Amino acid sequence: MNRLANLKRLGFFTRLLDDVGPAERYRLAAAQIVHAETAGLDSAWIAQHHFHEAEGGLPAPFAFLGFVAAQTSRIRLGTGIVTLPLENPVRVAEDAAVLDLLSNGRFELGVGTGGNPSAFAAFGLDSAQRAEIFADNLDVVRTALAGAALAGGDTLYPPRPQLCDRIWQATFSVSGGARAGKAGDGLLLSRTQPRSKEAPHASLAEIQHPIIDAYLAALPPGREPRIMASRSIFAADDRAEALRLADIGLRRARASFIAGGHAPPGEALSDMITAFDTHVGTPNDVIASLRADSILERVTDLVFQAHSVDPPHPFILRSIELVAERVAPALGWTKGTISSPDTESRKQPHAKKDRPGFEVL
């Protein structure tokens, strides 16, 4: 694979994990997104996590993105994701509508079922019911954004029906891919996934290709696919320095992985890089590594994050520059030419296939 023929947009992603206090985490993450806009990236995405600051540092994504929207003018801003079962869906729709208006239509609404089981307990909910709650809440979000009547007869102010065409669903499963496709939503694929007991050594691509297949099979006719792959990418000018920082971060991630009851990866750095699906090194190293990821042949959007290397802030800024200047252009991305697809541009016939599951544009 030499180029990613379907790649339209490049984005930066953060879970706000800088090793500082919360106020500084928010300041640094905002600075990283501003830097991403300066570097010419198309989008920036943030994660929501309740309570568990080692997993993610932001419980209030709409408040944070409003802060970032005031400091940026072009880059699209997305949630990756709002943990929808833990939220009041009418409030999600209200916050999303206001944020989209204040950002001049730059918001992308990513949602998912996720969340630590203990977080569900704190909200008085049963984690085992997350899928059902998610489906019900997403229906309410769509109804509200569209300006249709809610229970009791009220309608959202301000309505924002445009956002119904900018919903993305995150999933680890084939059934989740089919669910997102059937709804005509975008598909969010994770940077790494736990391997099953049946296939402990499966590659990330082997896990995610069936999810994409299910998504495309369920997508309504005439609805253009939106497929986003998140990937762990850390590029540096010096390979030795990149690997030194990767060893620190991935060893820390390994300890957390084991504490969570997962089978431990090997202790060698190469084993950890493989286990955590990390692309690390000089720009040429990262380009070569990404070219081996066959999922990227099929995506419309690539977003990258420095997790779980989690290097210091200056290295994240430099990695953003190197990905924008050297890595992504080598894979077919063109800086500054793509905005978010609007409704009309997505209502196009599917591209022809020359082999099952792969799109050729």
Tab-separated table of C-alpha atoms in Angstrom:
chain	number	residue	atom	x	y	z
A	1	MET	CA	0.000	0.000	0.000
A	2	ASN	CA	1.501	3.329	-1.009
A	3	ARG	CA	-1.278	5.874	-0.533
A	4	LEU	CA	-4.582	6.057	1.284
A	5	ALA	CA	-6.832	6.738	-1.688
A	6	ASN	CA	-9.997	7.431	0.325
A	7	LEU	CA	-8.430	9.690	2.958
A	8	LYS	CA	-10.197	13.046	2.994
A	9	ARG	CA	-9.557	14.497	6.443
A	10	LEU	CA	-6.786	14.421	9.043
A	11	GLY	CA	-7.421	15.057	12.714
A	12	PHE	CA	-5.801	15.273	16.136
A	13	PHE	CA	-7.281	13.474	19.153
A	14	THR	CA	-6.680	13.890	22.865
A	15	ARG	CA	-7.943	12.294	26.051
A	16	LEU	CA	-6.372	15.192	28.024
A	17	LEU	CA	-3.797	13.096	29.875
A	18	ASP	CA	-0.876	15.486	30.312
A	19	ASP	CA	0.857	14.777	33.631
A	20	VAL	CA	-0.270	17.990	35.357
A	21	GLY	CA	-3.272	19.260	37.316
A	22	PRO	CA	-6.701	19.584	35.680
A	23	ALA	CA	-6.543	23.307	34.871
A	24	GLU	CA	-3.162	22.849	33.186
A	25	ARG	CA	-4.409	19.746	31.370
A	26	TYR	CA	-7.181	21.816	29.826
A	27	ARG	CA	-4.835	24.651	28.925
A	28	LEU	CA	-2.317	22.310	27.282
A	29	ALA	CA	-4.971	20.357	25.371
A	30	ALA	CA	-6.445	23.611	24.054
A	31	ALA	CA	-2.972	24.740	22.995
A	32	GLN	CA	-2.438	21.430	21.177
A	33	ILE	CA	-5.688	21.881	19.234
A	34	VAL	CA	-4.801	25.468	18.346
A	35	HIS	CA	-1.424	24.152	17.148
A	36	ALA	CA	-3.205	21.485	15.096
A	37	GLU	CA	-5.238	24.187	13.370
A	38	THR	CA	-2.071	26.192	12.670
A	39	ALA	CA	-0.489	23.044	11.198
A	40	GLY	CA	-3.430	22.738	8.796
A	41	LEU	CA	-5.279	19.771	10.271
A	42	ASP	CA	-8.958	19.384	9.439
A	43	SER	CA	-10.331	18.306	12.818
A	44	ALA	CA	-9.661	17.885	16.528
A	45	TRP	CA	-11.421	15.386	18.783
A	46	ILE	CA	-11.655	15.040	22.548
A	47	ALA	CA	-12.822	12.207	24.787
A	48	GLN	CA	-15.194	12.352	27.730
A	49	HIS	CA	-14.430	10.400	30.904
A	50	HIS	CA	-16.119	10.576	34.274
A	51	PHE	CA	-14.105	10.113	37.495
A	52	HIS	CA	-11.098	8.142	36.225
A	53	GLU	CA	-8.451	10.785	35.535
A	54	ALA	CA	-5.826	8.210	34.535
A	55	GLU	CA	-8.094	7.129	31.645
A	56	GLY	CA	-9.194	10.599	30.564
A	57	GLY	CA	-9.223	14.025	32.102
A	58	LEU	CA	-12.431	15.624	30.846
A	59	PRO	CA	-16.004	15.046	32.084
A	60	ALA	CA	-17.453	18.160	30.372
A	61	PRO	CA	-16.655	18.054	26.627
A	62	PHE	CA	-19.097	20.755	25.522
A	63	ALA	CA	-17.728	23.308	27.982
A	64	PHE	CA	-14.171	22.538	26.881
A	65	LEU	CA	-14.941	22.682	23.165
A	66	GLY	CA	-16.706	26.003	23.635
A	67	PHE	CA	-13.457	27.292	25.148
A	68	VAL	CA	-11.491	25.902	22.201
A	69	ALA	CA	-13.961	27.209	19.620
A	70	ALA	CA	-13.287	30.743	20.855
A	71	GLN	CA	-9.561	30.263	20.140
A	72	THR	CA	-9.913	28.708	16.671
A	73	SER	CA	-11.659	29.581	13.436
A	74	ARG	CA	-11.338	26.736	10.918
A	75	ILE	CA	-10.624	23.368	12.519
A	76	ARG	CA	-13.619	21.117	13.090
A	77	LEU	CA	-14.258	20.114	16.707
A	78	GLY	CA	-15.596	16.699	17.652
A	79	THR	CA	-16.439	14.532	20.629
A	80	GLY	CA	-14.807	11.158	20.558
A	81	ILE	CA	-16.947	10.364	22.402
A	82	VAL	CA	-19.814	11.577	24.567
A	83	THR	CA	-20.702	8.605	26.802
A	84	LEU	CA	-24.351	8.848	25.866
A	85	PRO	CA	-25.868	6.372	28.369
A	86	LEU	CA	-24.603	8.575	31.219
A	87	GLU	CA	-26.066	11.800	29.837
A	88	ASN	CA	-29.507	13.362	29.606
A	89	PRO	CA	-30.131	13.201	25.851
A	90	VAL	CA	-32.113	16.445	25.683
A	91	ARG	CA	-29.252	18.266	27.395
A	92	VAL	CA	-26.775	16.679	24.966
A	93	ALA	CA	-28.843	17.972	22.052
A	94	GLU	CA	-29.105	21.436	23.601
A	95	ASP	CA	-25.368	21.684	24.290
A	96	ALA	CA	-24.509	20.327	20.841
A	97	ALA	CA	-26.813	22.813	19.111
A	98	VAL	CA	-25.448	25.815	20.993
A	99	LEU	CA	-21.839	24.713	20.489
A	100	ASP	CA	-22.416	24.219	16.766
A	101	LEU	CA	-23.880	27.708	16.437
A	102	LEU	CA	-21.103	29.354	18.465
A	103	SER	CA	-18.437	27.553	16.414
A	104	ASN	CA	-20.046	28.512	13.081
A	105	GLY	CA	-21.093	24.968	12.241
A	106	ARG	CA	-17.784	23.281	13.094
A	107	PHE	CA	-19.051	20.657	15.555
A	108	GLU	CA	-19.080	16.877	14.986
A	109	LEU	CA	-21.070	14.778	17.510
A	110	GLY	CA	-19.404	11.462	18.304
A	111	VAL	CA	-21.265	9.196	20.727
A	112	GLY	CA	-20.755	5.765	22.233
A	113	THR	CA	-21.849	3.315	24.878
A	114	GLY	CA	-18.516	3.376	26.748
A	115	GLY	CA	-17.685	4.093	30.309
A	116	ASN	CA	-16.215	2.305	33.273
A	117	PRO	CA	-18.845	0.121	35.036
A	118	SER	CA	-18.299	1.984	38.293
A	119	ALA	CA	-19.174	5.245	36.528
A	120	PHE	CA	-22.586	3.807	35.704
A	121	ALA	CA	-23.138	2.986	39.371
A	122	ALA	CA	-22.318	6.563	40.368
A	123	PHE	CA	-25.056	7.770	37.991
A	124	GLY	CA	-27.540	5.260	39.399
A	125	LEU	CA	-27.476	3.141	36.244
A	126	ASP	CA	-26.742	-0.498	35.455
A	127	SER	CA	-23.769	-0.963	33.126
A	128	ALA	CA	-25.373	-4.134	31.763
A	129	GLN	CA	-28.136	-1.990	30.250
A	130	ARG	CA	-25.817	0.437	28.490
A	131	ALA	CA	-26.678	-0.693	24.959
A	132	GLU	CA	-30.418	-0.269	25.519
A	133	ILE	CA	-29.968	3.113	27.222
A	134	PHE	CA	-27.657	4.245	24.422
A	135	ALA	CA	-30.179	3.380	21.713
A	136	ASP	CA	-33.019	5.149	23.515
A	137	ASN	CA	-30.921	8.245	24.232
A	138	LEU	CA	-29.638	8.490	20.674
A	139	ASP	CA	-33.205	8.430	19.373
A	140	VAL	CA	-34.041	11.350	21.679
A	141	VAL	CA	-30.949	13.291	20.567
A	142	ARG	CA	-31.954	12.915	16.901
A	143	THR	CA	-35.554	13.904	17.596
A	144	ALA	CA	-34.474	16.954	19.565
A	145	LEU	CA	-31.884	18.174	17.053
A	146	ALA	CA	-34.375	17.794	14.212
A	147	GLY	CA	-36.809	20.091	16.005
A	148	ALA	CA	-39.510	17.416	16.342
A	149	ALA	CA	-41.772	17.213	19.372
A	150	LEU	CA	-40.333	15.606	22.481
A	151	ALA	CA	-42.277	13.876	25.258
A	152	GLY	CA	-44.699	16.455	26.575
A	153	GLY	CA	-44.795	18.338	23.290
A	154	ASP	CA	-41.870	20.750	23.661
A	155	THR	CA	-39.291	21.237	20.918
A	156	LEU	CA	-35.622	22.094	21.170
A	157	TYR	CA	-34.458	25.704	21.107
A	158	PRO	CA	-32.386	26.215	19.139
A	159	PRO	CA	-33.047	23.254	16.855
A	160	ARG	CA	-30.077	22.149	14.762
A	161	PRO	CA	-31.166	19.569	12.185
A	162	GLN	CA	-27.826	19.924	10.357
A	163	LEU	CA	-26.193	18.051	13.233
A	164	CYS	CA	-28.236	14.943	12.512
A	165	ASP	CA	-25.905	14.487	9.529
A	166	ARG	CA	-22.806	14.893	11.715
A	167	ILE	CA	-23.399	12.110	14.222
A	168	TRP	CA	-20.704	9.441	14.581
A	169	GLN	CA	-20.963	6.165	16.489
A	170	ALA	CA	-17.987	4.494	18.148
A	171	THR	CA	-17.899	0.722	18.427
A	172	PHE	CA	-15.673	-2.282	19.076
A	173	SER	CA	-18.121	-4.736	17.509
A	174	VAL	CA	-19.507	-5.927	14.187
A	175	SER	CA	-23.050	-5.363	15.459
A	176	GLY	CA	-22.108	-1.802	16.391
A	177	GLY	CA	-20.768	-1.234	12.892
A	178	ALA	CA	-24.059	-2.427	11.429
A	179	ARG	CA	-25.981	-0.180	13.834
A	180	ALA	CA	-24.013	2.908	12.760
A	181	GLY	CA	-24.373	2.041	9.087
A	182	LYS	CA	-28.113	1.444	9.275
A	183	ALA	CA	-28.531	4.887	10.869
A	184	GLY	CA	-26.416	6.534	8.169
A	185	ASP	CA	-24.016	7.803	10.818
A	186	GLY	CA	-20.256	7.963	10.714
A	187	LEU	CA	-18.211	5.050	12.080
A	188	LEU	CA	-15.527	5.641	14.716
A	189	LEU	CA	-12.847	2.946	14.993
A	190	SER	CA	-10.556	2.787	18.004
A	191	ARG	CA	-6.766	3.116	18.065
A	192	THR	CA	-6.439	-0.307	19.692
A	193	GLN	CA	-8.735	-3.089	20.896
A	194	PRO	CA	-8.400	-5.934	23.380
A	195	ARG	CA	-7.857	-9.227	21.605
A	196	SER	CA	-10.280	-12.079	22.204
A	197	LYS	CA	-9.297	-15.348	23.861
A	198	GLU	CA	-10.082	-17.069	20.571
A	199	ALA	CA	-7.665	-14.840	18.606
A	200	PRO	CA	-5.122	-13.426	21.046
A	201	HIS	CA	-2.661	-12.493	18.293
A	202	ALA	CA	-5.098	-11.026	15.769
A	203	SER	CA	-3.984	-7.785	14.172
A	204	LEU	CA	-6.039	-4.639	14.671
A	205	ALA	CA	-6.903	-4.742	10.964
A	206	GLU	CA	-8.211	-8.313	11.252
A	207	ILE	CA	-10.538	-7.137	14.037
A	208	GLN	CA	-11.718	-3.957	12.337
A	209	HIS	CA	-12.235	-5.079	8.723
A	210	PRO	CA	-15.410	-7.041	9.646
A	211	ILE	CA	-16.731	-3.946	11.474
A	212	ILE	CA	-16.269	-1.861	8.322
A	213	ASP	CA	-17.829	-4.620	6.196
A	214	ALA	CA	-20.919	-4.621	8.418
A	215	TYR	CA	-21.097	-0.833	8.363
A	216	LEU	CA	-20.940	-0.626	4.562
A	217	ALA	CA	-23.439	-3.453	4.123
A	218	ALA	CA	-25.976	-1.678	6.359
A	219	LEU	CA	-25.458	1.834	4.990
A	220	PRO	CA	-28.570	3.128	3.147
A	221	PRO	CA	-28.232	3.396	-0.646
A	222	GLY	CA	-26.854	6.747	-1.711
A	223	ARG	CA	-25.350	7.513	1.694
A	224	GLU	CA	-21.627	8.158	1.388
A	225	PRO	CA	-19.542	6.353	4.019
A	226	ARG	CA	-17.836	8.256	6.818
A	227	ILE	CA	-15.230	5.993	8.401
A	228	MET	CA	-12.777	7.378	10.921
A	229	ALA	CA	-9.824	5.411	12.248
A	230	SER	CA	-8.050	6.632	15.354
A	231	ARG	CA	-4.410	5.619	15.570
A	232	SER	CA	-1.633	5.989	18.140
A	233	ILE	CA	1.070	8.008	16.400
A	234	PHE	CA	4.117	9.653	17.909
A	235	ALA	CA	6.620	11.131	15.476
A	236	ALA	CA	9.878	12.783	16.514
A	237	ASP	CA	12.950	14.142	14.770
A	238	ASP	CA	15.178	11.584	16.488
A	239	ARG	CA	14.353	7.862	16.550
A	240	ALA	CA	16.226	7.159	19.768
A	241	GLU	CA	14.385	9.933	21.581
A	242	ALA	CA	11.033	8.723	20.243
A	243	LEU	CA	11.718	5.187	21.432
A	244	ARG	CA	12.970	6.397	24.829
A	245	LEU	CA	9.726	8.270	25.432
A	246	ALA	CA	7.675	5.385	24.042
A	247	ASP	CA	9.336	2.993	26.475
A	248	ILE	CA	8.348	5.207	29.418
A	249	GLY	CA	4.761	5.680	28.327
A	250	LEU	CA	4.022	2.173	27.088
A	251	ARG	CA	5.565	0.588	30.191
A	252	ARG	CA	3.174	2.688	32.256
A	253	ALA	CA	0.290	1.611	29.999
A	254	ARG	CA	1.389	-2.019	30.364
A	255	ALA	CA	1.115	-1.811	34.143
A	256	SER	CA	-2.413	-0.393	33.890
A	257	PHE	CA	-3.334	-3.052	31.319
A	258	ILE	CA	-2.242	-5.839	33.643
A	259	ALA	CA	-3.998	-4.232	36.624
A	260	GLY	CA	-7.190	-4.285	34.577
A	261	GLY	CA	-7.014	-8.070	34.328
A	262	HIS	CA	-5.701	-8.318	30.762
A	263	ALA	CA	-2.971	-10.721	29.689
A	264	PRO	CA	0.377	-8.924	29.928
A	265	PRO	CA	2.223	-7.975	26.743
A	266	GLY	CA	5.908	-8.846	26.596
A	267	GLU	CA	8.287	-6.538	28.438
A	268	ALA	CA	10.389	-5.653	25.395
A	269	LEU	CA	9.587	-2.293	23.832
A	270	SER	CA	8.870	-3.952	20.483
A	271	ASP	CA	6.328	-6.221	22.164
A	272	MET	CA	4.580	-3.260	23.775
A	273	ILE	CA	4.535	-1.288	20.521
A	274	THR	CA	2.810	-4.241	18.850
A	275	ALA	CA	0.423	-4.927	21.734
A	276	PHE	CA	-0.740	-1.309	21.915
A	277	ASP	CA	-0.854	-0.782	18.127
A	278	THR	CA	1.558	2.139	18.295
A	279	HIS	CA	3.212	3.892	15.347
A	280	VAL	CA	6.367	5.541	16.655
A	281	GLY	CA	9.704	6.869	15.458
A	282	THR	CA	10.862	9.318	12.822
A	283	PRO	CA	8.369	10.420	10.162
A	284	ASN	CA	9.746	7.786	7.791
A	285	ASP	CA	9.314	5.105	10.470
A	286	VAL	CA	5.715	6.161	11.050
A	287	ILE	CA	4.931	6.305	7.324
A	288	ALA	CA	6.212	2.767	6.849
A	289	SER	CA	4.279	1.531	9.880
A	290	LEU	CA	1.002	3.135	8.778
A	291	ARG	CA	1.362	1.773	5.248
A	292	ALA	CA	1.224	-1.714	6.745
A	293	ASP	CA	-2.200	-0.983	8.298
A	294	SER	CA	-4.714	-2.125	5.669
A	295	ILE	CA	-7.639	-0.518	7.525
A	296	LEU	CA	-6.356	2.858	6.419
A	297	GLU	CA	-7.065	1.999	2.779
A	298	ARG	CA	-10.749	2.162	3.647
A	299	VAL	CA	-11.105	5.233	5.850
A	300	THR	CA	-12.268	8.720	4.972
A	301	ASP	CA	-10.815	10.221	8.160
A	302	LEU	CA	-7.607	9.504	10.082
A	303	VAL	CA	-7.176	10.955	13.556
A	304	PHE	CA	-4.003	10.500	15.560
A	305	GLN	CA	-3.212	10.675	19.244
A	306	ALA	CA	-0.045	10.497	21.320
A	307	HIS	CA	-1.591	8.014	23.786
A	308	SER	CA	-0.290	5.724	25.226
A	309	VAL	CA	3.195	7.165	24.732
A	310	ASP	CA	1.963	10.401	26.348
A	311	PRO	CA	5.176	12.386	25.860
A	312	PRO	CA	5.623	15.867	27.353
A	313	HIS	CA	3.664	18.717	25.760
A	314	PRO	CA	6.495	20.112	23.544
A	315	PHE	CA	6.949	16.677	21.963
A	316	ILE	CA	3.212	16.453	21.236
A	317	LEU	CA	3.364	19.808	19.477
A	318	ARG	CA	6.320	18.669	17.388
A	319	SER	CA	4.614	15.386	16.569
A	320	ILE	CA	1.586	17.307	15.291
A	321	GLU	CA	3.879	19.302	13.013
A	322	LEU	CA	5.688	16.241	11.690
A	323	VAL	CA	2.479	14.337	10.975
A	324	ALA	CA	1.011	17.332	9.139
A	325	GLU	CA	4.183	18.227	7.240
A	326	ARG	CA	5.631	14.818	6.377
A	327	VAL	CA	3.630	11.773	7.430
A	328	ALA	CA	0.103	12.510	6.211
A	329	PRO	CA	1.132	14.052	2.856
A	330	ALA	CA	3.095	10.878	2.112
A	331	LEU	CA	-0.144	8.942	2.617
A	332	GLY	CA	-2.221	11.098	0.291
A	333	TRP	CA	-3.606	13.839	2.540
A	334	THR	CA	-3.586	17.384	1.178
A	335	LYS	CA	-3.438	20.239	3.643
A	336	GLY	CA	-6.179	22.840	3.773
A	337	THR	CA	-8.472	21.602	1.018
A	338	ILE	CA	-11.111	19.622	2.901
A	339	SER	CA	-13.865	20.709	5.267
A	340	SER	CA	-16.545	18.569	6.839
A	341	PRO	CA	-18.769	16.774	4.331
A	342	ASP	CA	-22.187	18.384	4.260
A	343	THR	CA	-25.454	16.616	3.712
A	344	GLU	CA	-25.544	17.030	-0.050
A	345	SER	CA	-21.978	15.868	-0.632
A	346	ARG	CA	-22.697	12.685	1.325
A	347	LYS	CA	-25.785	11.813	-0.693
A	348	GLN	CA	-23.765	10.337	-3.530
A	349	PRO	CA	-23.745	6.802	-4.921
A	350	HIS	CA	-21.238	4.393	-3.448
A	351	ALA	CA	-17.958	4.004	-5.271
A	352	LYS	CA	-17.450	0.895	-7.337
A	353	LYS	CA	-15.765	-2.108	-5.742
A	354	ASP	CA	-13.107	-4.117	-7.477
A	355	ARG	CA	-12.800	-6.622	-4.620
A	356	PRO	CA	-15.100	-7.355	-1.689
A	357	GLY	CA	-15.036	-4.742	1.026
A	358	PHE	CA	-12.602	-2.295	-0.553
A	359	GLU	CA	-13.685	0.979	-2.100
A	360	VAL	CA	-11.960	2.365	-5.178
A	361	LEU	CA	-12.539	6.025	-5.890
